[in-house]
Amino acid sequence: GSTIGILGGGQLARMTAIAAAQLGYKTHVYCPEPEPSAGHVSTHVTRSAYNSYADLDRFAQKVDVITYEFENIMCEPVEYLSRKVAVFPDPKILKTCQDRVLEKTFVQSCGIPTARFEPVDSLDMLRGAIKKLGYPSILKSNTMGYDGKGQVKIVEGMDLEQAWKTVTQNITSSIKAILEEYIEFESEGSVIVARGLDTNCEQVTYPLVQNKHKNHILRQTIAPSPLPDYIHQEAKEISKKISKSIHLVGILAIELFIVKDKQSGNYRLLVNELAPRPHNSGHWTIEGCATSQFEQLVRCICGLSLGCVDFMKRVPEQEYISQKLQPIIMNNLLGQDVDQWEKQIHNKSSHLHIYAKGDAKEGRKMGHVTILPGSN
Ligand code: ATP
Ligand code: MG
Ligand code: MG
C-alpha cells in the first residue's frame, strides 16, 4: 500500500493517520517533537528538524504523497519536498495562508469581503494605519500567529511602542504586522471545503458551524450553526470560490465572522482567515458526518472520490435543519480541564478523544469530546 507523509506530529496528524489506516494507507510522520501525539498511531516516525535536508531526502524517498498539519511550518522545506513528491495542498497555498496580508488580499481578489486592513512595518506606519482604521483595532503579527498569540487590541491612549514590540518580536517576514479593523461580530463560524485530485476537481463543503472561543482558543463548536439558510448558502458559495481560485487539492478551513446589521437584522459574512489543513472546528465530523474531515483529506490527496458530507445516519443537511434536529456539540478539553475527562467517558452520548500529548499545560489542547443529539 501507499504511504502518506505528514509534516507535523500533533493531534491533527494523529487523527489523519487514524483515518488513513482505516483506508489501508501507511503513514510516515515527520516532526521535531520528541514524543509526537501522532507517533502512537502512525506507521513510521522521523524525528528531525524541518530544515534537515538529508532527513527530508530520506523521508521523500519513503512516501508517495505528502501533506502537513499546520500552516506555520517553514515554506522552504515544503517547497523542497514538493520537487520530489507531490505535496497537497500545494506549497503556494501554504505561502498565501501563512501571511495574513497575502491571505486577505487573495480573499478580496475573489470578491469576498474581509475586515479592512493595513500592512504595517514600523511604528510610524502603525500610527498612520490607526488613523485610517480607528479605535479599537487589532494589531497582529503578519506571520506565525495561532491561538491569538502575537495579537494586541489597540485602544485609544495605549502605549503603541510596547504593542509594536510585543507583536513583532521574533517576526522575520518582509511585512511584520497587519492592523485590522475591529469587527463587532455576532458570532464566529467556519466551513471546511474539500477538493479532489481528479480532473473533474470534485468539491464538497461541510456544513457551516458556530465556534465559541475563550481567550482566543476554540472551546466549543456547534454543528450546524443556528443561522438562517441564506447564510449557510453564502458560506458554501464563499468556499466554492476560494477553493477554485486557489486550485485546492486537499482540505481548507475558512474562518468567518458573522455580522448582523443593526437596522435590517440581516446577516453577512466576512472571512477572517484560512487554514489549508484539518481544523479544530471539524472534529465533530468524526462521529457527526458520513465522512470525517480526516478521511476526506486522505481521499483528496490519494486521488479517491470524495466522501459524503451529510450528517450522521446520512441525514442531508437541508433535512437536518428543517427537522429541527438538535445540533452536534464538540467541546475541546484543554490542559486545565483534565478533571473532566473521566466524567465524559460515563456520558452515554459523548465520544471522547484523548491526544496522548503529555504535559497538560493550561490552554493546551489535550483532547475533545463530541456529543451527538437524541441519545440523552
Ligand atoms: P487560530 O488559532 O484560529 O489560527 P490566530 O491566532 O491565527 O488563531 P485569528 O483567528 O486571526 O488568530 O484571531 C483569533 C480570534 O481573535 C478570532 O477568532 C476572533 O475571536 C478575534 N479576532 C481576530 N481578528 C478580529 C477582528 N478583526 N475583529 C474582532 N475580533 C477579531
Ligand atoms: Mg490562524
Ligand atoms: Mg483563527
mmCIF file of C-alpha atoms and ligand atoms in Angstrom:
data_model
loop_
_atom_site.group_PDB
_atom_site.id
_atom_site.type_symbol
_atom_site.label_atom_id
_atom_site.label_comp_id
_atom_site.label_asym_id
_atom_site.label_seq_id
_atom_site.Cartn_x
_atom_site.Cartn_y
_atom_site.Cartn_z
ATOM 1 C CA GLY A 1 0.000 0.000 0.000
ATOM 2 C CA SER A 2 0.982 3.631 -0.443
ATOM 3 C CA THR A 3 2.442 5.719 2.346
ATOM 4 C CA ILE A 4 1.197 9.198 3.209
ATOM 5 C CA GLY A 5 3.861 11.531 4.591
ATOM 6 C CA ILE A 6 2.641 14.006 7.208
ATOM 7 C CA LEU A 7 4.664 17.044 8.288
ATOM 8 C CA GLY A 8 3.870 17.709 11.935
ATOM 9 C CA GLY A 9 3.098 15.285 14.745
ATOM 10 C CA GLY A 10 0.230 16.890 16.689
ATOM 11 C CA GLN A 11 -3.390 15.852 17.098
ATOM 12 C CA LEU A 12 -4.333 16.767 13.527
ATOM 13 C CA ALA A 13 -1.623 14.443 12.199
ATOM 14 C CA ARG A 14 -2.771 11.818 14.709
ATOM 15 C CA MET A 15 -6.396 11.864 13.550
ATOM 16 C CA THR A 16 -5.311 11.941 9.891
ATOM 17 C CA ALA A 17 -3.120 8.866 10.487
ATOM 18 C CA ILE A 18 -6.028 7.005 12.106
ATOM 19 C CA ALA A 19 -8.272 7.795 9.127
ATOM 20 C CA ALA A 20 -5.525 6.796 6.679
ATOM 21 C CA ALA A 21 -5.062 3.454 8.436
ATOM 22 C CA GLN A 22 -8.774 2.721 8.105
ATOM 23 C CA LEU A 23 -8.493 3.158 4.331
ATOM 24 C CA GLY A 24 -5.457 0.882 4.172
ATOM 25 C CA TYR A 25 -2.715 3.515 3.870
ATOM 26 C CA LYS A 26 0.503 3.652 5.841
ATOM 27 C CA THR A 27 1.600 6.954 7.335
ATOM 28 C CA HIS A 28 5.008 8.438 7.977
ATOM 29 C CA VAL A 29 5.097 11.376 10.363
ATOM 30 C CA TYR A 30 7.997 13.838 10.174
ATOM 31 C CA CYS A 31 8.375 16.249 13.099
ATOM 32 C CA PRO A 32 10.917 17.576 15.586
ATOM 33 C CA GLU A 33 8.973 16.805 18.800
ATOM 34 C CA PRO A 34 10.385 14.000 20.982
ATOM 35 C CA GLU A 35 7.009 12.383 21.681
ATOM 36 C CA PRO A 36 4.574 13.352 18.942
ATOM 37 C CA SER A 37 0.886 12.744 19.556
ATOM 38 C CA ALA A 38 0.713 11.163 16.087
ATOM 39 C CA GLY A 39 3.640 8.863 16.866
ATOM 40 C CA HIS A 40 1.382 6.377 18.634
ATOM 41 C CA VAL A 41 -0.734 5.729 15.584
ATOM 42 C CA SER A 42 1.455 6.251 12.516
ATOM 43 C CA THR A 43 3.424 3.505 10.760
ATOM 44 C CA HIS A 44 6.764 5.366 10.784
ATOM 45 C CA VAL A 45 8.107 8.428 12.563
ATOM 46 C CA THR A 46 11.116 10.546 11.639
ATOM 47 C CA ARG A 47 12.107 12.855 14.448
ATOM 48 C CA SER A 48 14.062 15.669 12.889
ATOM 49 C CA ALA A 49 14.061 19.402 12.275
ATOM 50 C CA TYR A 50 12.093 20.687 9.277
ATOM 51 C CA ASN A 51 15.254 22.056 7.688
ATOM 52 C CA SER A 52 17.380 18.905 7.948
ATOM 53 C CA TYR A 53 17.664 18.370 4.219
ATOM 54 C CA ALA A 54 19.352 14.955 4.427
ATOM 55 C CA ASP A 55 16.455 13.663 6.542
ATOM 56 C CA LEU A 56 13.927 15.314 4.226
ATOM 57 C CA ASP A 57 15.560 13.464 1.295
ATOM 58 C CA ARG A 58 15.191 10.125 3.067
ATOM 59 C CA PHE A 59 11.602 10.974 4.025
ATOM 60 C CA ALA A 60 10.757 11.878 0.417
ATOM 61 C CA GLN A 61 12.053 8.500 -0.777
ATOM 62 C CA LYS A 62 9.794 6.612 1.614
ATOM 63 C CA VAL A 63 6.463 8.345 0.957
ATOM 64 C CA ASP A 64 4.103 8.568 -2.026
ATOM 65 C CA VAL A 65 2.354 11.828 -1.201
ATOM 66 C CA ILE A 66 2.857 14.494 1.479
ATOM 67 C CA THR A 67 0.533 16.708 3.484
ATOM 68 C CA TYR A 68 1.036 18.923 6.545
ATOM 69 C CA GLU A 69 -0.922 19.629 9.696
ATOM 70 C CA PHE A 70 -0.134 23.265 10.414
ATOM 71 C CA GLU A 71 0.302 26.404 8.330
ATOM 72 C CA ASN A 72 3.152 27.966 10.274
ATOM 73 C CA ILE A 73 5.665 25.405 9.028
ATOM 74 C CA MET A 74 8.626 26.889 7.119
ATOM 75 C CA CYS A 75 7.817 27.112 3.394
ATOM 76 C CA GLU A 76 11.288 26.301 2.036
ATOM 77 C CA PRO A 77 11.462 22.663 3.191
ATOM 78 C CA VAL A 78 7.915 22.069 1.956
ATOM 79 C CA GLU A 79 8.776 23.548 -1.447
ATOM 80 C CA TYR A 80 11.935 21.435 -1.478
ATOM 81 C CA LEU A 81 9.909 18.274 -0.823
ATOM 82 C CA SER A 82 7.361 19.196 -3.476
ATOM 83 C CA ARG A 83 10.071 18.975 -6.143
ATOM 84 C CA LYS A 84 10.459 15.283 -5.233
ATOM 85 C CA VAL A 85 6.995 14.122 -4.156
ATOM 86 C CA ALA A 86 3.521 15.615 -4.622
ATOM 87 C CA VAL A 87 2.616 17.882 -1.684
ATOM 88 C CA PHE A 88 -1.059 18.722 -1.084
ATOM 89 C CA PRO A 89 -2.320 21.364 -0.552
ATOM 90 C CA ASP A 90 0.270 22.922 -2.888
ATOM 91 C CA PRO A 91 3.044 24.900 -1.118
ATOM 92 C CA LYS A 92 1.807 28.027 -2.954
ATOM 93 C CA ILE A 93 -1.401 27.750 -0.922
ATOM 94 C CA LEU A 94 0.647 27.375 2.252
ATOM 95 C CA LYS A 95 2.523 30.558 1.358
ATOM 96 C CA THR A 96 -0.713 32.510 0.948
ATOM 97 C CA CYS A 97 -2.251 31.160 4.149
ATOM 98 C CA GLN A 98 0.728 31.838 6.414
ATOM 99 C CA ASP A 99 0.878 35.513 5.580
ATOM 100 C CA ARG A 100 -2.169 37.491 6.746
ATOM 101 C CA VAL A 101 -1.659 40.323 4.239
ATOM 102 C CA LEU A 102 -1.338 37.920 1.278
ATOM 103 C CA GLU A 103 -4.276 35.889 2.592
ATOM 104 C CA LYS A 104 -6.681 38.823 2.922
ATOM 105 C CA THR A 105 -5.546 40.266 -0.411
ATOM 106 C CA PHE A 106 -6.276 36.908 -2.044
ATOM 107 C CA VAL A 107 -9.718 36.598 -0.403
ATOM 108 C CA GLN A 108 -10.676 40.111 -1.538
ATOM 109 C CA SER A 109 -9.458 39.294 -5.061
ATOM 110 C CA CYS A 110 -12.126 36.546 -5.092
ATOM 111 C CA GLY A 111 -14.736 39.251 -4.462
ATOM 112 C CA ILE A 112 -15.220 38.127 -0.852
ATOM 113 C CA PRO A 113 -15.172 40.686 1.986
ATOM 114 C CA THR A 114 -12.721 40.653 4.914
ATOM 115 C CA ALA A 115 -12.140 43.138 7.725
ATOM 116 C CA ARG A 116 -10.462 46.278 6.362
ATOM 117 C CA PHE A 117 -6.728 46.073 6.965
ATOM 118 C CA GLU A 118 -3.407 47.849 6.538
ATOM 119 C CA PRO A 119 0.033 46.237 6.264
ATOM 120 C CA VAL A 120 2.302 47.743 8.952
ATOM 121 C CA ASP A 121 6.093 47.656 9.002
ATOM 122 C CA SER A 122 7.058 50.315 11.510
ATOM 123 C CA LEU A 123 5.711 52.271 14.448
ATOM 124 C CA ASP A 124 5.115 55.226 12.106
ATOM 125 C CA MET A 125 3.119 53.074 9.721
ATOM 126 C CA LEU A 126 1.125 51.787 12.699
ATOM 127 C CA ARG A 127 0.182 55.363 13.632
ATOM 128 C CA GLY A 128 -0.872 56.004 10.042
ATOM 129 C CA ALA A 129 -2.897 52.792 9.900
ATOM 130 C CA ILE A 130 -4.722 53.658 13.129
ATOM 131 C CA LYS A 131 -5.734 56.998 11.564
ATOM 132 C CA LYS A 132 -7.357 55.042 8.720
ATOM 133 C CA LEU A 133 -8.976 52.210 10.700
ATOM 134 C CA GLY A 134 -9.731 53.948 14.011
ATOM 135 C CA TYR A 135 -10.149 52.540 17.532
ATOM 136 C CA PRO A 136 -10.438 49.828 18.558
ATOM 137 C CA SER A 137 -8.423 47.849 16.044
ATOM 138 C CA ILE A 138 -6.337 44.705 16.197
ATOM 139 C CA LEU A 139 -2.612 44.533 15.583
ATOM 140 C CA LYS A 140 -1.476 41.025 14.573
ATOM 141 C CA SER A 141 1.898 39.656 13.610
ATOM 142 C CA ASN A 142 1.707 39.058 9.859
ATOM 143 C CA THR A 143 3.079 35.524 10.163
ATOM 144 C CA MET A 144 3.459 32.790 12.808
ATOM 145 C CA GLY A 145 0.380 33.597 14.931
ATOM 146 C CA TYR A 146 -2.012 30.968 16.314
ATOM 147 C CA ASP A 147 -4.479 30.784 19.227
ATOM 148 C CA GLY A 148 -4.408 34.589 19.342
ATOM 149 C CA LYS A 149 -0.664 34.674 20.055
ATOM 150 C CA GLY A 150 1.042 37.761 18.622
ATOM 151 C CA GLN A 151 -2.114 39.913 18.734
ATOM 152 C CA VAL A 152 -2.941 43.077 20.616
ATOM 153 C CA LYS A 153 -6.199 45.032 20.658
ATOM 154 C CA ILE A 154 -5.342 48.678 20.023
ATOM 155 C CA VAL A 155 -7.368 51.124 22.094
ATOM 156 C CA GLU A 156 -7.114 54.867 22.465
ATOM 157 C CA GLY A 157 -4.305 56.114 24.733
ATOM 158 C CA MET A 158 -2.346 52.868 24.874
ATOM 159 C CA ASP A 159 1.434 52.521 24.648
ATOM 160 C CA LEU A 160 1.869 51.845 20.920
ATOM 161 C CA GLU A 161 5.590 51.276 21.167
ATOM 162 C CA GLN A 162 5.024 48.458 23.639
ATOM 163 C CA ALA A 163 2.257 46.945 21.472
ATOM 164 C CA TRP A 164 4.511 47.100 18.417
ATOM 165 C CA LYS A 165 7.325 45.337 20.292
ATOM 166 C CA THR A 166 5.069 42.607 21.678
ATOM 167 C CA VAL A 167 3.561 41.783 18.306
ATOM 168 C CA THR A 168 6.660 41.929 16.129
ATOM 169 C CA GLN A 169 9.318 40.322 18.342
ATOM 170 C CA ASN A 170 10.718 37.244 16.562
ATOM 171 C CA ILE A 171 8.921 38.139 13.327
ATOM 172 C CA THR A 172 11.241 37.980 10.323
ATOM 173 C CA SER A 173 8.766 38.186 7.424
ATOM 174 C CA SER A 174 9.095 41.020 4.926
ATOM 175 C CA ILE A 175 5.920 42.645 6.233
ATOM 176 C CA LYS A 176 5.987 42.382 10.003
ATOM 177 C CA ALA A 177 2.424 43.099 11.031
ATOM 178 C CA ILE A 178 -1.127 43.874 9.975
ATOM 179 C CA LEU A 179 -3.646 46.232 11.532
ATOM 180 C CA GLU A 180 -7.242 45.071 11.212
ATOM 181 C CA GLU A 181 -10.444 46.953 11.714
ATOM 182 C CA TYR A 182 -12.208 45.643 14.847
ATOM 183 C CA ILE A 183 -15.268 43.639 13.833
ATOM 184 C CA GLU A 184 -18.275 43.692 16.156
ATOM 185 C CA PHE A 185 -19.396 40.240 15.097
ATOM 186 C CA GLU A 186 -22.472 38.487 16.451
ATOM 187 C CA SER A 187 -20.785 35.107 16.275
ATOM 188 C CA GLU A 188 -17.926 33.245 14.659
ATOM 189 C CA GLY A 189 -18.172 30.305 12.340
ATOM 190 C CA SER A 190 -16.304 28.193 9.853
ATOM 191 C CA VAL A 191 -16.692 25.921 6.869
ATOM 192 C CA ILE A 192 -14.330 23.246 5.649
ATOM 193 C CA VAL A 193 -14.039 22.693 1.926
ATOM 194 C CA ALA A 194 -12.510 19.656 0.246
ATOM 195 C CA ARG A 195 -11.412 19.400 -3.360
ATOM 196 C CA GLY A 196 -10.149 16.268 -5.059
ATOM 197 C CA LEU A 197 -7.182 15.397 -7.200
ATOM 198 C CA ASP A 198 -9.104 14.017 -10.179
ATOM 199 C CA THR A 199 -9.551 16.020 -13.371
ATOM 200 C CA ASN A 200 -13.165 16.991 -12.544
ATOM 201 C CA CYS A 201 -11.885 18.597 -9.330
ATOM 202 C CA GLU A 202 -14.861 17.342 -7.372
ATOM 203 C CA GLN A 203 -15.568 19.694 -4.454
ATOM 204 C CA VAL A 204 -17.641 19.393 -1.274
ATOM 205 C CA THR A 205 -18.232 21.736 1.669
ATOM 206 C CA TYR A 206 -19.077 20.675 5.211
ATOM 207 C CA PRO A 207 -21.956 22.493 6.914
ATOM 208 C CA LEU A 208 -21.348 25.931 8.427
ATOM 209 C CA VAL A 209 -20.677 25.578 12.153
ATOM 210 C CA GLN A 210 -20.589 28.065 15.008
ATOM 211 C CA ASN A 211 -17.363 28.446 17.005
ATOM 212 C CA LYS A 212 -17.081 29.778 20.554
ATOM 213 C CA HIS A 213 -13.673 30.977 21.721
ATOM 214 C CA LYS A 214 -12.357 31.877 25.169
ATOM 215 C CA ASN A 215 -9.038 33.730 25.413
ATOM 216 C CA HIS A 216 -8.685 33.244 21.640
ATOM 217 C CA ILE A 217 -8.787 29.446 21.992
ATOM 218 C CA LEU A 218 -11.640 27.438 20.494
ATOM 219 C CA ARG A 219 -13.740 25.938 23.287
ATOM 220 C CA GLN A 220 -16.871 24.735 21.529
ATOM 221 C CA THR A 221 -18.204 24.039 18.037
ATOM 222 C CA ILE A 222 -21.929 23.761 17.299
ATOM 223 C CA ALA A 223 -22.952 21.942 14.114
ATOM 224 C CA PRO A 224 -24.844 23.160 12.206
ATOM 225 C CA SER A 225 -24.610 26.840 13.094
ATOM 226 C CA PRO A 226 -28.040 28.146 14.204
ATOM 227 C CA LEU A 227 -28.153 30.759 11.415
ATOM 228 C CA PRO A 228 -30.711 31.264 8.636
ATOM 229 C CA ASP A 229 -30.476 29.209 5.487
ATOM 230 C CA TYR A 230 -29.228 32.055 3.248
ATOM 231 C CA ILE A 231 -26.090 32.354 5.379
ATOM 232 C CA HIS A 232 -25.445 28.623 5.073
ATOM 233 C CA GLN A 233 -25.767 29.053 1.310
ATOM 234 C CA GLU A 234 -23.489 32.075 1.268
ATOM 235 C CA ALA A 235 -20.813 30.215 3.234
ATOM 236 C CA LYS A 236 -20.967 27.441 0.613
ATOM 237 C CA GLU A 237 -20.576 29.969 -2.213
ATOM 238 C CA ILE A 238 -17.568 31.515 -0.491
ATOM 239 C CA SER A 239 -15.954 28.103 -0.060
ATOM 240 C CA LYS A 240 -16.515 27.250 -3.728
ATOM 241 C CA LYS A 241 -14.956 30.487 -4.943
ATOM 242 C CA ILE A 242 -11.945 30.224 -2.647
ATOM 243 C CA SER A 243 -11.184 26.557 -3.280
ATOM 244 C CA LYS A 244 -11.448 27.052 -7.029
ATOM 245 C CA SER A 245 -9.380 30.252 -7.204
ATOM 246 C CA ILE A 246 -6.636 28.794 -5.032
ATOM 247 C CA HIS A 247 -6.616 25.476 -7.008
ATOM 248 C CA LEU A 248 -7.072 23.473 -3.840
ATOM 249 C CA VAL A 249 -6.255 19.802 -3.620
ATOM 250 C CA GLY A 250 -6.906 18.666 -0.067
ATOM 251 C CA ILE A 251 -8.964 20.414 2.574
ATOM 252 C CA LEU A 252 -9.108 24.011 3.691
ATOM 253 C CA ALA A 253 -10.911 25.634 6.603
ATOM 254 C CA ILE A 254 -12.389 29.110 6.258
ATOM 255 C CA GLU A 255 -12.912 31.050 9.500
ATOM 256 C CA LEU A 256 -15.772 33.534 9.310
ATOM 257 C CA PHE A 257 -17.132 36.474 11.253
ATOM 258 C CA ILE A 258 -20.930 36.685 11.220
ATOM 259 C CA VAL A 259 -22.055 40.297 11.387
ATOM 260 C CA LYS A 260 -25.657 41.360 11.988
ATOM 261 C CA ASP A 261 -26.823 44.640 10.504
ATOM 262 C CA LYS A 262 -28.490 46.625 13.307
ATOM 263 C CA GLN A 263 -31.107 48.243 11.043
ATOM 264 C CA SER A 264 -32.172 45.417 8.731
ATOM 265 C CA GLY A 265 -31.357 42.469 11.004
ATOM 266 C CA ASN A 266 -29.663 40.833 8.013
ATOM 267 C CA TYR A 267 -26.526 38.804 8.443
ATOM 268 C CA ARG A 268 -23.391 38.963 6.341
ATOM 269 C CA LEU A 269 -20.119 37.078 6.334
ATOM 270 C CA LEU A 270 -16.519 38.266 6.455
ATOM 271 C CA VAL A 271 -13.597 35.895 6.029
ATOM 272 C CA ASN A 272 -11.185 36.013 8.990
ATOM 273 C CA GLU A 273 -8.536 33.517 7.973
ATOM 274 C CA LEU A 274 -7.817 30.347 6.012
ATOM 275 C CA ALA A 275 -6.165 27.122 7.188
ATOM 276 C CA PRO A 276 -5.135 24.622 4.463
ATOM 277 C CA ARG A 277 -5.424 21.576 6.727
ATOM 278 C CA PRO A 278 -7.886 19.788 9.012
ATOM 279 C CA HIS A 279 -9.349 22.247 11.514
ATOM 280 C CA ASN A 280 -10.355 22.017 15.166
ATOM 281 C CA SER A 281 -13.878 23.124 14.224
ATOM 282 C CA GLY A 282 -14.191 19.986 12.068
ATOM 283 C CA HIS A 283 -13.521 17.393 14.762
ATOM 284 C CA TRP A 284 -17.261 16.796 15.164
ATOM 285 C CA THR A 285 -17.263 15.265 11.657
ATOM 286 C CA ILE A 286 -15.561 12.108 13.006
ATOM 287 C CA GLU A 287 -18.831 10.894 14.512
ATOM 288 C CA GLY A 288 -21.177 13.568 13.170
ATOM 289 C CA CYS A 289 -20.689 13.169 9.422
ATOM 290 C CA ALA A 290 -20.757 10.329 6.951
ATOM 291 C CA THR A 291 -17.114 11.167 6.114
ATOM 292 C CA SER A 292 -14.787 12.829 8.618
ATOM 293 C CA GLN A 293 -12.577 15.765 7.601
ATOM 294 C CA PHE A 294 -9.555 13.496 8.123
ATOM 295 C CA GLU A 295 -10.837 10.726 5.849
ATOM 296 C CA GLN A 296 -11.776 13.408 3.326
ATOM 297 C CA LEU A 297 -8.216 14.758 3.312
ATOM 298 C CA VAL A 298 -6.865 11.256 2.662
ATOM 299 C CA ARG A 299 -9.382 10.772 -0.142
ATOM 300 C CA CYS A 300 -8.470 14.130 -1.708
ATOM 301 C CA ILE A 301 -4.708 13.655 -1.744
ATOM 302 C CA CYS A 302 -4.782 9.972 -2.715
ATOM 303 C CA GLY A 303 -6.980 10.560 -5.741
ATOM 304 C CA LEU A 304 -10.054 8.731 -4.380
ATOM 305 C CA SER A 305 -13.563 10.013 -4.994
ATOM 306 C CA LEU A 306 -14.763 12.324 -2.236
ATOM 307 C CA GLY A 307 -16.938 11.094 0.631
ATOM 308 C CA CYS A 308 -20.455 12.178 1.510
ATOM 309 C CA VAL A 309 -20.692 15.127 3.937
ATOM 310 C CA ASP A 310 -24.270 14.525 5.108
ATOM 311 C CA PHE A 311 -24.932 14.437 8.820
ATOM 312 C CA MET A 312 -24.641 11.129 10.655
ATOM 313 C CA LYS A 313 -27.140 8.462 9.677
ATOM 314 C CA ARG A 314 -26.962 10.171 6.286
ATOM 315 C CA VAL A 315 -29.473 12.896 7.064
ATOM 316 C CA PRO A 316 -28.875 15.524 4.351
ATOM 317 C CA GLU A 317 -28.050 18.969 5.696
ATOM 318 C CA GLN A 318 -31.303 20.590 4.496
ATOM 319 C CA GLU A 319 -33.387 17.909 6.166
ATOM 320 C CA TYR A 320 -31.326 18.054 9.338
ATOM 321 C CA ILE A 321 -32.011 21.755 9.636
ATOM 322 C CA SER A 322 -35.692 21.623 8.611
ATOM 323 C CA GLN A 323 -36.409 18.731 11.001
ATOM 324 C CA LYS A 324 -35.013 20.960 13.759
ATOM 325 C CA LEU A 325 -32.745 18.193 14.958
ATOM 326 C CA GLN A 326 -30.576 19.134 17.921
ATOM 327 C CA PRO A 327 -27.113 20.273 16.911
ATOM 328 C CA ILE A 328 -23.956 18.263 17.443
ATOM 329 C CA ILE A 329 -21.634 19.781 20.050
ATOM 330 C CA MET A 330 -17.857 19.476 20.168
ATOM 331 C CA ASN A 331 -16.058 20.634 23.322
ATOM 332 C CA ASN A 332 -12.289 20.960 23.496
ATOM 333 C CA LEU A 333 -10.542 19.530 26.537
ATOM 334 C CA LEU A 334 -7.736 21.890 27.498
ATOM 335 C CA GLY A 335 -4.935 21.250 29.981
ATOM 336 C CA GLN A 336 -6.892 22.840 32.822
ATOM 337 C CA ASP A 337 -9.963 20.644 32.079
ATOM 338 C CA VAL A 338 -8.115 17.469 32.955
ATOM 339 C CA ASP A 339 -10.573 16.506 35.725
ATOM 340 C CA GLN A 340 -13.449 16.444 33.206
ATOM 341 C CA TRP A 341 -12.023 13.697 31.041
ATOM 342 C CA GLU A 342 -13.136 10.828 33.245
ATOM 343 C CA LYS A 343 -16.632 12.220 33.673
ATOM 344 C CA GLN A 344 -17.007 12.373 29.893
ATOM 345 C CA ILE A 345 -16.412 8.680 29.495
ATOM 346 C CA HIS A 346 -19.578 7.973 31.529
ATOM 347 C CA ASN A 347 -21.753 10.185 29.346
ATOM 348 C CA LYS A 348 -23.571 7.789 27.019
ATOM 349 C CA SER A 349 -23.971 10.278 24.173
ATOM 350 C CA SER A 350 -20.411 11.561 24.200
ATOM 351 C CA HIS A 351 -17.438 10.426 22.147
ATOM 352 C CA LEU A 352 -14.132 11.042 23.872
ATOM 353 C CA HIS A 353 -10.827 11.687 22.080
ATOM 354 C CA ILE A 354 -7.566 11.985 24.021
ATOM 355 C CA TYR A 355 -4.492 13.025 22.078
ATOM 356 C CA ALA A 356 -1.799 11.444 24.312
ATOM 357 C CA LYS A 357 0.259 14.637 24.393
ATOM 358 C CA GLY A 358 1.975 14.503 27.760
ATOM 359 C CA ASP A 359 2.067 17.746 29.759
ATOM 360 C CA ALA A 360 -1.456 19.054 30.470
ATOM 361 C CA LYS A 361 -0.455 22.726 30.357
ATOM 362 C CA GLU A 362 -3.107 25.413 30.685
ATOM 363 C CA GLY A 363 -4.600 26.276 27.288
ATOM 364 C CA ARG A 364 -3.031 23.246 25.579
ATOM 365 C CA LYS A 365 -5.442 21.182 23.505
ATOM 366 C CA MET A 366 -5.331 17.724 25.129
ATOM 367 C CA GLY A 367 -8.461 16.147 23.676
ATOM 368 C CA HIS A 368 -12.057 16.773 22.679
ATOM 369 C CA VAL A 369 -15.480 15.320 23.198
ATOM 370 C CA THR A 370 -18.286 15.191 20.637
ATOM 371 C CA ILE A 371 -21.859 14.963 21.887
ATOM 372 C CA LEU A 372 -24.397 13.590 19.448
ATOM 373 C CA PRO A 373 -28.040 14.606 19.902
ATOM 374 C CA GLY A 374 -31.006 12.407 20.575
ATOM 375 C CA SER A 375 -29.471 9.881 22.903
ATOM 376 C CA ASN A 376 -29.723 11.770 26.221
HETATM 377 P P1 ATP B 1 -6.050 30.464 15.103
HETATM 378 O O1 ATP B 1 -5.645 29.677 16.319
HETATM 379 O O2 ATP B 1 -7.509 30.305 14.759
HETATM 380 O O3 ATP B 1 -5.141 30.274 13.917
HETATM 381 P P2 ATP B 1 -4.985 33.164 15.145
HETATM 382 O O4 ATP B 1 -4.000 33.401 16.225
HETATM 383 O O5 ATP B 1 -4.475 32.960 13.762
HETATM 384 O O6 ATP B 1 -5.957 31.995 15.568
HETATM 385 P P3 ATP B 1 -7.244 34.911 14.447
HETATM 386 O O7 ATP B 1 -8.114 33.792 14.052
HETATM 387 O O8 ATP B 1 -6.913 35.923 13.448
HETATM 388 O O9 ATP B 1 -5.896 34.440 15.180
HETATM 389 O O10 ATP B 1 -7.903 35.654 15.700
HETATM 390 C C1 ATP B 1 -8.231 34.946 16.884
HETATM 391 C C2 ATP B 1 -9.565 35.444 17.404
HETATM 392 O O11 ATP B 1 -9.478 36.842 17.729
HETATM 393 C C3 ATP B 1 -10.695 35.347 16.401
HETATM 394 O O12 ATP B 1 -11.260 34.051 16.378
HETATM 395 C C4 ATP B 1 -11.635 36.429 16.937
HETATM 396 O O13 ATP B 1 -12.332 35.953 18.069
HETATM 397 C C5 ATP B 1 -10.675 37.518 17.382
HETATM 398 N N1 ATP B 1 -10.423 38.459 16.272
HETATM 399 C C6 ATP B 1 -9.468 38.330 15.333
HETATM 400 N N2 ATP B 1 -9.494 39.332 14.436
HETATM 401 C C7 ATP B 1 -10.505 40.148 14.802
HETATM 402 C C8 ATP B 1 -11.060 41.364 14.284
HETATM 403 N N3 ATP B 1 -10.548 41.957 13.194
HETATM 404 N N4 ATP B 1 -12.119 41.914 14.931
HETATM 405 C C9 ATP B 1 -12.621 41.337 16.052
HETATM 406 N N5 ATP B 1 -12.140 40.198 16.590
HETATM 407 C C10 ATP B 1 -11.101 39.585 15.989
HETATM 408 MG MG MG B 2 -4.595 31.418 12.414
HETATM 409 MG MG MG B 3 -8.259 31.903 13.752
#
